[in-house]
Short mmCIF file of C-alpha atoms in Angstrom, two decimals:
data_model
loop_
_atom_site.label_atom_id
_atom_site.label_comp_id
_atom_site.label_asym_id
_atom_site.label_seq_id
_atom_site.Cartn_x
_atom_site.Cartn_y
_atom_site.Cartn_z
CA MET G 1 25.76 -48.57 -88.24
CA MET G 2 25.53 -46.03 -85.37
CA GLU G 3 25.73 -42.34 -86.25
CA LEU G 4 28.47 -40.54 -84.30
CA ASP G 5 27.09 -36.98 -85.14
CA THR G 6 24.07 -37.33 -82.96
CA ASP G 7 22.58 -35.67 -79.78
CA LYS G 8 25.31 -36.78 -77.38
CA ILE G 9 27.10 -35.78 -74.17
CA ILE G 10 30.82 -36.74 -74.13
CA PHE G 11 32.55 -37.96 -71.01
CA THR G 12 36.25 -37.67 -71.11
CA GLY G 13 39.27 -37.57 -68.80
CA PRO G 14 42.35 -39.71 -68.09
CA VAL G 15 42.56 -43.43 -67.35
CA GLY G 16 40.96 -44.34 -64.11
CA ALA G 17 39.03 -41.19 -63.67
CA GLY G 18 35.74 -43.06 -63.78
CA LYS G 19 34.17 -42.33 -67.12
CA THR G 20 32.83 -45.72 -67.67
CA SER G 21 31.35 -45.89 -64.13
CA ALA G 22 29.77 -42.45 -64.55
CA ILE G 23 28.07 -43.46 -67.77
CA ALA G 24 26.88 -46.61 -66.16
CA ALA G 25 25.50 -44.64 -63.10
CA ILE G 26 23.29 -42.51 -65.25
CA SER G 27 22.32 -44.38 -68.33
CA ASP G 28 19.32 -46.55 -69.10
CA ALA G 29 21.30 -49.56 -70.53
CA PRO G 30 24.53 -51.15 -69.33
CA PRO G 31 27.34 -49.25 -71.33
CA VAL G 32 28.95 -50.96 -74.30
CA SER G 33 32.62 -50.90 -73.61
CA THR G 34 35.64 -51.49 -75.79
CA ASP G 35 37.94 -52.50 -72.98
CA VAL G 36 41.30 -54.44 -73.19
CA MET G 37 43.75 -55.40 -70.56
CA CYS G 38 45.98 -52.48 -69.42
CA THR G 39 49.69 -52.65 -69.99
CA GLY G 40 52.58 -50.49 -68.96
CA ASN G 41 52.04 -48.05 -66.14
CA GLU G 42 48.26 -47.89 -66.36
CA ARG G 43 48.15 -51.49 -64.73
CA ASN G 44 48.89 -49.73 -61.34
CA ILE G 45 45.50 -47.86 -61.75
CA LYS G 46 43.22 -50.41 -63.16
CA ASP G 47 43.20 -53.77 -65.03
CA THR G 48 41.37 -52.63 -68.13
CA THR G 49 41.21 -49.52 -70.33
CA THR G 50 38.91 -48.19 -72.91
CA VAL G 51 40.49 -48.18 -76.42
CA ALA G 52 37.80 -46.74 -78.63
CA MET G 53 34.72 -45.60 -76.65
CA ASP G 54 32.14 -46.35 -74.04
CA TYR G 55 28.53 -46.11 -75.33
CA SER G 56 25.19 -45.87 -73.74
CA TYR G 57 22.07 -43.64 -73.74
CA ILE G 58 19.41 -42.04 -71.78
CA LYS G 59 15.92 -42.58 -73.32
CA LEU G 60 13.83 -39.29 -73.43
CA ASP G 61 10.80 -40.75 -75.05
CA ASP G 62 9.82 -43.22 -77.78
CA SER G 63 11.77 -41.41 -80.46
CA ASN G 64 14.60 -39.45 -78.70
CA ARG G 65 17.64 -40.43 -76.94
CA ILE G 66 20.61 -38.56 -75.52
CA HIS G 67 23.72 -40.57 -76.47
CA LEU G 68 26.57 -40.86 -73.78
CA PHE G 69 29.97 -41.42 -75.30
CA GLY G 70 33.03 -42.02 -73.09
CA THR G 71 36.35 -41.22 -74.75
CA PRO G 72 39.54 -43.50 -74.33
CA GLY G 73 41.66 -42.12 -71.65
CA GLN G 74 45.06 -42.85 -73.03
CA GLU G 75 46.50 -39.84 -74.94
CA ARG G 76 47.59 -42.22 -77.88
CA PHE G 77 43.83 -42.58 -78.64
CA SER G 78 43.35 -38.85 -78.56
CA PHE G 79 42.48 -38.92 -82.34
CA MET G 80 39.09 -40.41 -81.21
CA TRP G 81 38.45 -37.29 -79.17
CA ASP G 82 37.67 -34.93 -82.04
CA ILE G 83 35.77 -37.65 -83.84
CA LEU G 84 33.56 -38.27 -80.75
CA THR G 85 32.86 -34.72 -79.87
CA ARG G 86 31.56 -33.78 -83.44
CA GLY G 87 28.05 -32.43 -83.07
CA GLY G 88 28.10 -33.12 -79.28
CA LEU G 89 25.98 -31.15 -76.79
CA GLY G 90 28.58 -30.71 -74.10
CA LEU G 91 31.44 -32.20 -72.15
CA VAL G 92 31.73 -33.95 -68.89
CA LEU G 93 35.46 -33.87 -67.75
CA LEU G 94 36.41 -36.34 -64.85
CA ILE G 95 39.70 -35.99 -63.09
CA ASN G 96 41.17 -38.64 -60.80
CA ASN G 97 42.42 -36.72 -57.68
CA ASP G 98 44.81 -39.60 -56.86
CA HIS G 99 46.88 -38.79 -59.91
CA PRO G 100 50.31 -37.32 -59.05
CA ASN G 101 49.48 -34.04 -60.85
CA PRO G 102 45.72 -33.97 -61.40
CA ILE G 103 45.66 -30.08 -62.13
CA ALA G 104 48.01 -30.70 -65.01
CA GLN G 105 45.78 -33.43 -66.27
CA MET G 106 42.85 -30.91 -66.09
CA ASP G 107 44.78 -28.56 -68.09
CA LEU G 108 45.67 -31.04 -70.71
CA TYR G 109 42.04 -31.99 -71.38
CA LEU G 110 40.71 -28.38 -71.03
CA ASP G 111 43.31 -27.44 -73.90
CA ALA G 112 42.65 -30.55 -76.03
CA PHE G 113 38.94 -29.95 -76.01
CA SER G 114 39.03 -26.05 -76.01
CA ASN G 115 37.26 -25.66 -79.26
CA PHE G 116 34.43 -27.96 -78.33
CA ILE G 117 34.27 -26.36 -74.89
CA GLU G 118 33.93 -22.90 -76.36
CA GLU G 119 31.16 -24.08 -78.77
CA THR G 120 29.24 -25.82 -76.04
CA GLY G 121 30.14 -26.10 -72.35
CA VAL G 122 31.98 -28.24 -69.79
CA VAL G 123 31.50 -29.41 -66.17
CA ILE G 124 34.39 -31.01 -64.29
CA GLY G 125 34.03 -33.87 -61.75
CA ILE G 126 36.84 -34.59 -59.41
CA THR G 127 36.77 -38.36 -58.40
CA ARG G 128 38.63 -40.13 -55.57
CA THR G 129 38.57 -37.25 -53.19
CA GLY G 130 38.80 -37.46 -49.34
CA ILE G 131 39.62 -35.35 -46.15
CA HIS G 132 43.38 -35.80 -46.42
CA ASP G 133 43.82 -35.08 -50.13
CA LYS G 134 47.10 -33.29 -51.16
CA VAL G 135 44.96 -31.43 -53.73
CA GLY G 136 41.69 -30.04 -52.55
CA ILE G 137 38.78 -28.58 -54.43
CA GLU G 138 40.01 -25.04 -53.71
CA GLN G 139 43.09 -25.58 -55.77
CA TYR G 140 41.15 -26.69 -58.86
CA GLN G 141 38.90 -23.63 -58.30
CA GLN G 142 41.85 -21.28 -57.92
CA HIS G 143 43.49 -22.87 -60.96
CA LEU G 144 40.52 -22.42 -63.12
CA PHE G 145 40.18 -18.88 -61.94
CA SER G 146 43.86 -18.12 -63.09
CA ARG G 147 42.73 -19.47 -66.49
CA ASN G 148 39.72 -17.28 -66.34
CA GLN G 149 37.59 -20.19 -66.96
CA ILE G 150 35.19 -20.46 -64.07
CA TYR G 151 33.65 -23.74 -64.94
CA PRO G 152 31.52 -25.88 -62.66
CA VAL G 153 33.89 -28.09 -60.69
CA PHE G 154 32.56 -30.57 -58.14
CA GLU G 155 33.88 -33.44 -56.06
CA ILE G 156 31.97 -36.47 -57.06
CA ASP G 157 31.74 -40.19 -56.58
CA GLY G 158 31.68 -41.63 -60.20
CA ARG G 159 29.46 -44.40 -59.24
CA SER G 160 26.83 -42.14 -57.55
CA THR G 161 23.79 -41.38 -59.78
CA ASP G 162 23.07 -38.35 -57.62
CA ASP G 163 26.40 -36.89 -58.16
CA ILE G 164 26.43 -37.45 -61.98
CA LYS G 165 22.97 -35.94 -62.02
CA ILE G 166 24.24 -32.75 -60.33
CA LEU G 167 27.11 -32.66 -62.88
CA LEU G 168 24.55 -32.93 -65.71
CA GLN G 169 22.32 -30.32 -64.15
CA ALA G 170 25.12 -27.89 -64.10
CA LEU G 171 26.10 -28.65 -67.75
CA LEU G 172 22.44 -28.22 -68.83
CA THR G 173 22.19 -24.87 -67.09
CA VAL G 174 25.32 -23.67 -68.65
CA LEU G 175 24.12 -24.66 -72.02
CA ASP G 176 20.78 -23.12 -71.47
CA TYR G 177 22.24 -19.73 -70.61
CA GLN G 178 24.62 -19.52 -73.59
CA MET X 1 8.32 -0.10 -45.42
CA THR X 2 5.60 2.54 -46.10
CA ILE X 3 4.69 4.17 -49.34
CA SER X 4 2.51 7.14 -49.88
CA SER X 5 1.51 9.08 -53.06
CA LEU X 6 0.47 12.51 -54.02
CA GLY X 7 -1.49 13.50 -57.20
CA LEU X 8 -1.34 10.02 -58.83
CA THR X 9 -4.18 9.24 -61.43
CA ASP X 10 -6.33 6.20 -60.85
CA ILE X 11 -4.25 4.17 -63.38
CA ASP X 12 -1.07 5.19 -61.69
CA GLN X 13 -2.63 4.02 -58.39
CA GLN X 14 -3.39 0.72 -59.93
CA VAL X 15 0.19 0.51 -61.43
CA LEU X 16 1.43 1.07 -57.99
CA GLN X 17 -0.75 -1.59 -56.24
CA VAL X 18 0.33 -4.22 -59.02
CA ALA X 19 3.96 -3.49 -58.61
CA SER X 20 3.72 -3.73 -54.74
CA LYS X 21 1.84 -7.08 -55.04
CA ILE X 22 4.58 -8.50 -57.27
CA LEU X 23 7.32 -7.44 -54.75
CA ALA X 24 5.39 -8.94 -51.88
CA GLU X 25 5.62 -12.34 -53.60
CA GLU X 26 9.41 -11.76 -53.49
CA ASN X 27 9.25 -10.87 -49.64
CA CYS X 28 9.71 -7.15 -50.28
CA ARG X 29 6.58 -5.84 -48.47
CA PHE X 30 5.31 -2.29 -48.57
CA MET X 31 2.44 -0.76 -46.67
CA LEU X 32 0.53 1.80 -48.62
CA SER X 33 -0.09 4.84 -46.47
CA ASN X 34 -2.68 7.56 -46.83
CA ASN X 35 -0.36 10.01 -44.85
CA CYS X 36 1.91 11.87 -47.14
CA ASP X 37 4.42 13.17 -44.64
CA ALA X 38 7.74 12.81 -43.15
CA SER X 39 6.87 9.49 -41.47
CA VAL X 40 6.74 7.39 -44.66
CA ASN X 41 9.86 5.74 -46.28
CA ILE X 42 8.87 6.34 -49.87
CA VAL X 43 6.67 9.10 -51.55
CA ILE X 44 5.56 8.88 -55.15
CA ILE X 45 4.51 12.24 -56.54
CA ASP X 46 3.09 13.33 -59.88
CA HIS X 47 5.00 16.41 -60.67
CA ASP X 48 2.10 17.98 -62.45
CA HIS X 49 -0.03 18.01 -59.22
CA LEU X 50 -0.58 21.50 -57.86
CA GLN X 51 0.86 20.72 -54.39
CA SER X 52 3.92 18.63 -55.60
CA HIS X 53 6.35 21.69 -55.62
CA ASP X 54 5.45 22.64 -52.18
CA PHE X 55 5.69 19.09 -50.96
CA LEU X 56 9.14 18.55 -52.61
CA THR X 57 10.58 21.23 -50.36
CA GLN X 58 9.35 19.41 -47.21
CA VAL X 59 10.81 15.91 -48.12
CA ASN X 60 13.46 14.88 -45.62
CA ASN X 61 16.94 13.22 -46.38
CA GLU X 62 15.89 9.97 -45.25
CA GLN X 63 12.91 9.61 -47.53
CA ILE X 64 13.13 8.46 -51.16
CA THR X 65 10.99 10.42 -53.54
CA ILE X 66 9.87 8.88 -56.82
CA LEU X 67 8.69 11.83 -59.14
CA TYR X 68 6.63 11.22 -62.10
CA THR X 69 7.76 13.80 -64.45
CA ASN X 70 9.00 14.52 -68.11
CA GLU X 71 11.44 17.05 -66.86
CA ASP X 72 15.04 16.38 -66.19
CA ILE X 73 15.22 16.67 -62.43
CA LYS X 74 18.18 15.40 -60.30
CA ARG X 75 18.35 15.45 -56.69
CA LYS X 76 19.59 13.50 -53.73
CA ASN X 77 17.21 10.50 -52.90
CA LEU X 78 15.03 11.39 -55.82
CA VAL X 79 14.26 9.15 -58.79
CA ALA X 80 12.47 10.78 -61.73
CA LEU X 81 10.52 8.49 -63.93
CA GLN X 82 9.10 9.62 -67.31
CA LYS X 83 5.29 9.34 -67.62
CA PRO X 84 3.54 7.01 -68.19
CA VAL X 85 5.14 4.82 -65.66
CA ARG X 86 4.72 1.02 -66.35
CA VAL X 87 4.61 -1.68 -63.72
CA ASN X 88 7.94 -3.20 -64.44
CA THR X 89 9.68 0.15 -64.30
CA LEU X 90 7.97 1.06 -60.99
CA LYS X 91 8.73 -2.38 -59.61
CA ASP X 92 12.43 -2.27 -60.39
CA VAL X 93 12.74 1.14 -58.80
CA LEU X 94 10.77 0.18 -55.75
CA LEU X 95 12.89 -2.89 -55.23
CA LYS X 96 16.05 -0.81 -55.25
CA ALA X 97 14.57 1.68 -52.88
CA TYR X 98 13.46 -1.23 -50.58
CA LEU X 99 17.02 -2.63 -50.55
CA HIS X 100 18.74 0.86 -50.13
CA LEU X 101 16.49 1.56 -47.12
CA ARG X 102 16.88 -1.76 -45.59
CA ALA X 103 20.77 -1.57 -45.87
CA GLN X 104 20.44 1.81 -44.31
CA GLN X 105 18.37 0.44 -41.46
CA GLN X 106 20.92 -2.39 -40.82
CA TYR X 107 23.73 0.16 -40.77
CA THR X 108 21.89 2.30 -38.21
CA ASN X 109 21.21 -0.68 -35.99
CA LYS X 110 24.78 -1.82 -36.12
CA ALA X 111 26.00 1.66 -35.37
CA ARG X 112 23.52 1.85 -32.48
CA THR X 113 24.68 -1.52 -31.06
CA SER X 114 28.37 -0.32 -31.28
CA GLU X 115 27.56 2.87 -29.42
CA GLU X 116 25.62 0.94 -26.72
CA ASN X 117 28.61 -1.50 -26.26
CA ALA X 118 31.07 1.48 -25.97
CA ALA X 119 28.92 2.95 -23.34
CA GLY X 120 29.40 -0.15 -21.20
CA ASN X 121 26.02 -1.73 -21.93
CA SER X 122 25.87 -5.24 -20.59
CA MET X 123 24.89 -6.85 -23.74
CA THR X 124 27.71 -9.06 -24.79
CA SER X 125 28.91 -8.67 -28.52
CA THR X 126 25.94 -8.78 -30.65
CA ALA X 127 24.36 -11.86 -29.02
CA ASN X 128 20.72 -10.42 -29.33
CA THR X 129 21.19 -9.78 -33.04
CA GLU X 130 23.80 -12.23 -34.15
CA ASN X 131 22.99 -15.72 -35.35
CA LEU X 132 25.25 -18.72 -35.78
CA PHE X 133 26.03 -17.76 -39.43
CA HIS X 134 27.36 -14.34 -38.38
CA LEU X 135 29.38 -15.78 -35.44
CA LEU X 136 30.97 -18.38 -37.74
CA LEU X 137 31.86 -15.82 -40.30
CA LYS X 138 33.38 -13.53 -37.68
CA THR X 139 35.40 -16.49 -36.19
CA LYS X 140 36.69 -17.39 -39.64
CA GLN X 141 37.59 -13.74 -40.47
CA ASN X 142 39.43 -13.38 -37.16
CA ARG X 143 41.17 -16.78 -37.54
CA GLU X 144 39.98 -17.80 -34.12
CA CYS X 145 39.03 -21.10 -32.50
CA LEU X 146 35.65 -21.41 -30.79
CA ARG X 147 33.63 -23.81 -28.63
CA ILE X 148 29.80 -23.43 -28.35
CA ASN X 149 28.02 -25.37 -25.84
CA TYR X 150 24.41 -26.06 -26.76
CA PRO X 151 21.96 -27.57 -24.29
CA GLU X 152 21.64 -31.39 -23.99
CA GLN X 153 25.48 -31.69 -24.23
CA ILE X 154 25.79 -30.85 -27.76
CA THR X 155 29.05 -29.15 -28.70
CA LEU X 156 30.31 -27.43 -31.72
CA LEU X 157 33.98 -26.72 -32.12
CA ILE X 158 35.50 -24.27 -34.74
CA ASN X 159 39.11 -24.07 -35.79
CA ALA X 160 39.31 -21.18 -38.32
CA VAL X 161 43.12 -21.62 -38.56
CA ASP X 162 42.76 -25.10 -40.05
CA ARG X 163 39.33 -24.23 -41.41
CA ALA X 164 37.78 -27.21 -39.59
CA ALA X 165 34.67 -27.74 -37.51
CA ALA X 166 33.81 -30.71 -35.29
CA THR X 167 30.58 -31.61 -33.48
CA ASN X 168 28.90 -34.41 -31.74
CA MET X 169 25.45 -33.54 -33.42
CA ASP X 170 24.89 -36.06 -36.22
CA SER X 171 24.99 -34.85 -39.68
CA ALA X 172 21.30 -35.54 -40.34
CA ASN X 173 20.43 -32.94 -37.65
CA LEU X 174 23.06 -30.47 -38.27
CA HIS X 175 20.33 -27.88 -39.03
CA LYS X 176 19.32 -27.88 -35.38
CA LEU X 177 22.64 -26.13 -34.55
CA PHE X 178 21.50 -23.19 -36.65
CA ASP X 179 17.92 -23.02 -35.19
CA TYR X 180 19.07 -22.76 -31.52
CA PRO X 181 19.08 -19.17 -30.29
CA LEU X 182 22.74 -18.17 -29.59
CA GLU X 183 21.92 -16.30 -26.43
CA ASN X 184 21.00 -19.67 -24.83
CA CYS X 185 24.45 -21.07 -25.70
CA ASP X 186 27.65 -20.66 -24.02
CA ASN X 187 30.56 -19.78 -26.36
CA HIS X 188 34.25 -19.15 -25.68
CA ASN X 189 37.50 -18.94 -27.48
CA ILE X 190 39.73 -22.18 -27.36
CA SER X 191 43.15 -22.95 -28.71
CA PRO X 192 43.86 -25.04 -31.81
CA GLU X 193 45.37 -27.69 -29.66
CA THR X 194 42.16 -27.89 -27.59
CA PHE X 195 40.30 -28.37 -30.93
CA ASN X 196 42.53 -31.17 -31.79
CA GLN X 197 41.90 -33.02 -28.57
CA GLN X 198 38.27 -33.39 -29.20
CA ASP X 199 36.43 -36.56 -28.32
CA PRO X 200 36.82 -39.32 -31.16
CA SER X 201 33.01 -39.46 -31.36
CA PHE X 202 32.92 -35.94 -32.84
CA LYS X 203 32.38 -35.78 -36.57
CA LEU X 204 34.67 -33.53 -38.67
CA HIS X 205 33.44 -31.04 -41.24
CA THR X 206 35.13 -28.44 -43.26
CA LEU X 207 34.31 -24.88 -41.80
CA ASP X 208 33.30 -23.78 -45.37
CA ASN X 209 30.65 -26.42 -45.68
CA LEU X 210 29.26 -25.41 -42.26
CA LEU X 211 29.35 -21.78 -43.26
CA TRP X 212 27.65 -22.47 -46.56
CA LEU X 213 24.76 -24.44 -44.78
CA ALA X 214 24.46 -21.81 -42.13
CA ALA X 215 24.27 -18.95 -44.55
CA LEU X 216 21.63 -20.65 -46.59
CA HIS X 217 19.67 -21.62 -43.48
CA LEU X 218 19.88 -18.30 -41.55
CA SER X 219 20.18 -15.44 -44.05
CA SER X 220 16.38 -15.17 -44.80
CA GLY X 221 17.07 -12.57 -47.49
CA GLU X 222 19.17 -10.23 -45.20
CA LEU X 223 22.25 -9.11 -46.89
CA LEU X 224 25.51 -9.22 -44.86
CA PRO X 225 26.14 -5.79 -43.20
CA GLY X 226 28.25 -3.54 -45.29
CA HIS X 227 27.43 -5.16 -48.52
CA CYS X 228 25.16 -3.61 -51.20
CA THR X 229 22.92 -5.00 -53.83
CA ASP X 230 24.14 -2.41 -56.40
CA THR X 231 27.89 -3.37 -56.26
CA PRO X 232 28.92 -5.45 -59.19
CA VAL X 233 30.23 -8.76 -58.15
CA ARG X 234 31.43 -11.92 -59.73
CA LEU X 235 31.97 -15.57 -58.68
CA LYS X 236 35.58 -16.60 -58.53
CA ALA X 237 34.48 -20.31 -58.50
CA TRP X 238 31.40 -22.39 -58.58
CA PRO X 239 30.22 -23.67 -55.32
CA ASN X 240 31.00 -27.37 -54.83
CA PHE X 241 27.11 -28.35 -54.99
CA THR X 242 27.68 -31.96 -54.78
CA ARG X 243 29.07 -31.59 -51.23
CA GLN X 244 27.54 -28.12 -50.10
CA GLY X 245 23.95 -28.41 -50.81
CA PHE X 246 21.95 -26.43 -53.14
CA LYS X 247 18.54 -25.26 -54.52
CA PRO X 248 18.01 -25.86 -58.34
CA VAL X 249 17.88 -22.02 -58.77
CA TYR X 250 21.44 -21.71 -57.55
CA PHE X 251 22.64 -23.19 -60.85
CA LYS X 252 21.20 -20.28 -62.78
CA LEU X 253 22.72 -17.80 -60.37
CA ALA X 254 26.23 -19.52 -60.37
CA THR X 255 26.13 -19.64 -64.33
CA MET X 256 25.43 -15.88 -64.65
CA LEU X 257 27.75 -14.64 -61.92
CA ALA X 258 30.59 -16.86 -63.06
CA ARG X 259 30.30 -15.48 -66.47
CA LYS X 260 30.48 -11.74 -65.86
CA SER X 261 30.19 -9.11 -63.04
CA MET X 262 26.81 -7.86 -62.06
CA SER X 263 24.95 -6.44 -59.26
CA LEU X 264 22.61 -8.57 -57.28
CA CYS X 265 19.70 -6.58 -58.39
CA GLU X 266 20.74 -7.24 -61.95
CA LEU X 267 21.26 -10.85 -61.25
CA ALA X 268 17.60 -11.18 -59.74
CA GLU X 269 16.19 -9.50 -62.78
CA GLN X 270 18.10 -11.43 -65.45
CA THR X 271 17.53 -14.82 -63.92
CA LYS X 272 13.95 -14.03 -62.79
CA THR X 273 14.97 -15.14 -59.32
CA SER X 274 13.60 -13.79 -56.00
CA ILE X 275 15.95 -11.30 -54.37
CA THR X 276 15.74 -13.42 -51.21
CA ASP X 277 17.23 -16.45 -53.02
CA VAL X 278 19.87 -14.12 -54.70
CA ILE X 279 20.90 -12.71 -51.35
CA ASN X 280 21.05 -16.04 -49.61
CA PHE X 281 23.20 -17.41 -52.27
CA TYR X 282 25.48 -14.42 -52.25
CA ASN X 283 25.97 -14.39 -48.56
CA ALA X 284 26.97 -18.22 -48.60
CA ALA X 285 29.24 -17.75 -51.52
CA PHE X 286 30.83 -14.65 -49.96
CA ALA X 287 31.26 -16.55 -46.60
CA ILE X 288 33.30 -19.28 -48.42
CA ASP X 289 35.46 -16.67 -50.43
CA LEU X 290 33.94 -17.30 -53.73
CA ILE X 291 33.05 -13.68 -54.45
CA GLU X 292 35.16 -11.17 -56.32
CA THR X 293 34.42 -7.49 -56.20
CA ASN X 294 37.45 -6.35 -58.07
CA ASN X 295 36.22 -4.87 -61.25
CA ALA X 296 39.60 -5.21 -62.82
CA VAL X 297 38.98 -8.97 -63.28
CA SER X 298 37.89 -9.40 -66.72
CA ASN X 299 34.63 -11.24 -67.52
CA MET X 300 34.86 -14.73 -69.25
CA PRO X 301 35.14 -14.48 -73.03
CA LYS X 302 31.66 -14.40 -74.85
CA ARG X 303 30.77 -17.72 -76.25
CA LYS X 304 30.51 -18.49 -79.94
CA THR X 305 27.39 -20.28 -80.44
CA MET X 306 23.74 -19.20 -81.05
CA LYS X 307 20.99 -21.07 -79.26
CA ASN X 308 19.66 -24.00 -81.26
CA THR X 309 15.90 -24.39 -80.52
CA ASN X 310 15.94 -28.23 -81.33
CA LYS X 311 18.90 -28.71 -78.82
CA SER X 312 17.07 -26.60 -76.21
CA THR X 313 14.05 -28.87 -76.49
CA LEU X 314 16.22 -31.80 -76.15
CA LEU X 315 17.98 -30.41 -73.11
CA ASP X 316 14.59 -29.71 -71.44
CA MET X 317 13.53 -33.20 -72.00
CA LEU X 318 16.76 -34.41 -70.46
CA ALA X 319 16.29 -32.32 -67.45
CA LYS X 320 12.75 -33.66 -67.05
CA ARG X 321 13.82 -37.31 -67.57
CA LEU X 322 16.55 -37.03 -64.88
CA ARG X 323 14.14 -35.05 -62.76
CA ILE X 324 16.50 -32.14 -62.35
CA GLY X 325 16.31 -28.36 -63.09
#
């Protein structure tokens, strides 16, 4: 059985933020997903949703791996969030900019994972952005400043390997300079 | 910048040469002069030397004096260093002196330019000293709209009211806009309506993204006029690196400056980054309103954890594996 308390980076965020795609973009093996068909309002966002975790890894050498875990997005599975973060190296929080209130979503996850973030670090990726957005990157920046939490926050395409690499580069630097 | 010395021992001379060499690698170049007079920028004096006391009375207000002494001496433009002086100590002092003198020179040049303009000199604005970065920043700060006509029918439109830019230069060659001498371009103010009537073939950019690129491309280690490398500053937000471009070293700078206020000199020292890179990063961050100089803003809370060596190794391996950092 796979150990959960291993060297891992956690990807979290609401339904449809792009966690599964982001893990797939960066990992060495296709992610193992525990997806089921969406019911209720989430059906407007996507067809399937993760109910336990996504899993994949990055191979460092013959004996070392960094494990990548994606948390389920629905809040009713939030009991998994604590389990998955145990022993983790850091957090990647993805927020869907198309959500009616994406900044409130960001607050929810920053608060839910506050202990883990305090012990490790977090980077924030904003997905589904465009020129005519209602909420621009500046609003996320200003909101984080008002919380006195000046975390890296970048616009990303969750399918882009380069964008996910930049997110991870920021996370690694934050962890290195603790 | 010139340095001269009086009464230094052979070892102190070697320390001076090593410190100068290290700074030269960071683009802070000094010329070591044999003339110990009012013409040099920095004078280093051993206070125990017979002629030092006489010389100190002749030093002018524009020179910086570095005095090797074990006495407690305080004077304007004088830095007293306890003997023996080590390379790192001297290097740090010389760096601060260099930046101070350069800021002074920039201020003097700007004041001279203003005087010449006021006297009716035919030079328009600061075309001979201004580059596109300075022009874009001024346009943004004045909330103006501008049209810049380059040769070969290339045009750049700026709308600081809506924080947008548009150009018919393709994105891959945007850097060519920065390289072209401004004095060979025609620029004039336009209205926001004229900006909005641009040709559909023009590509839209955010003004901040253009400013960021221009700052990194054109700063060349020159701090914005009126800014000081000793002033504590802090980042209000991380730059949006995925869309604004970066060098790997900027991640370190952003991490430190987001966490707490510090001067640019301290930032360079603590991250072991060249002052040129620090200044370029600072200019770019300032231009897009990411810099906070209000010391009342509290630093981020200190983090709980101690560094875990095993985790550090793992993270280094990850950085190499992803070919980042």
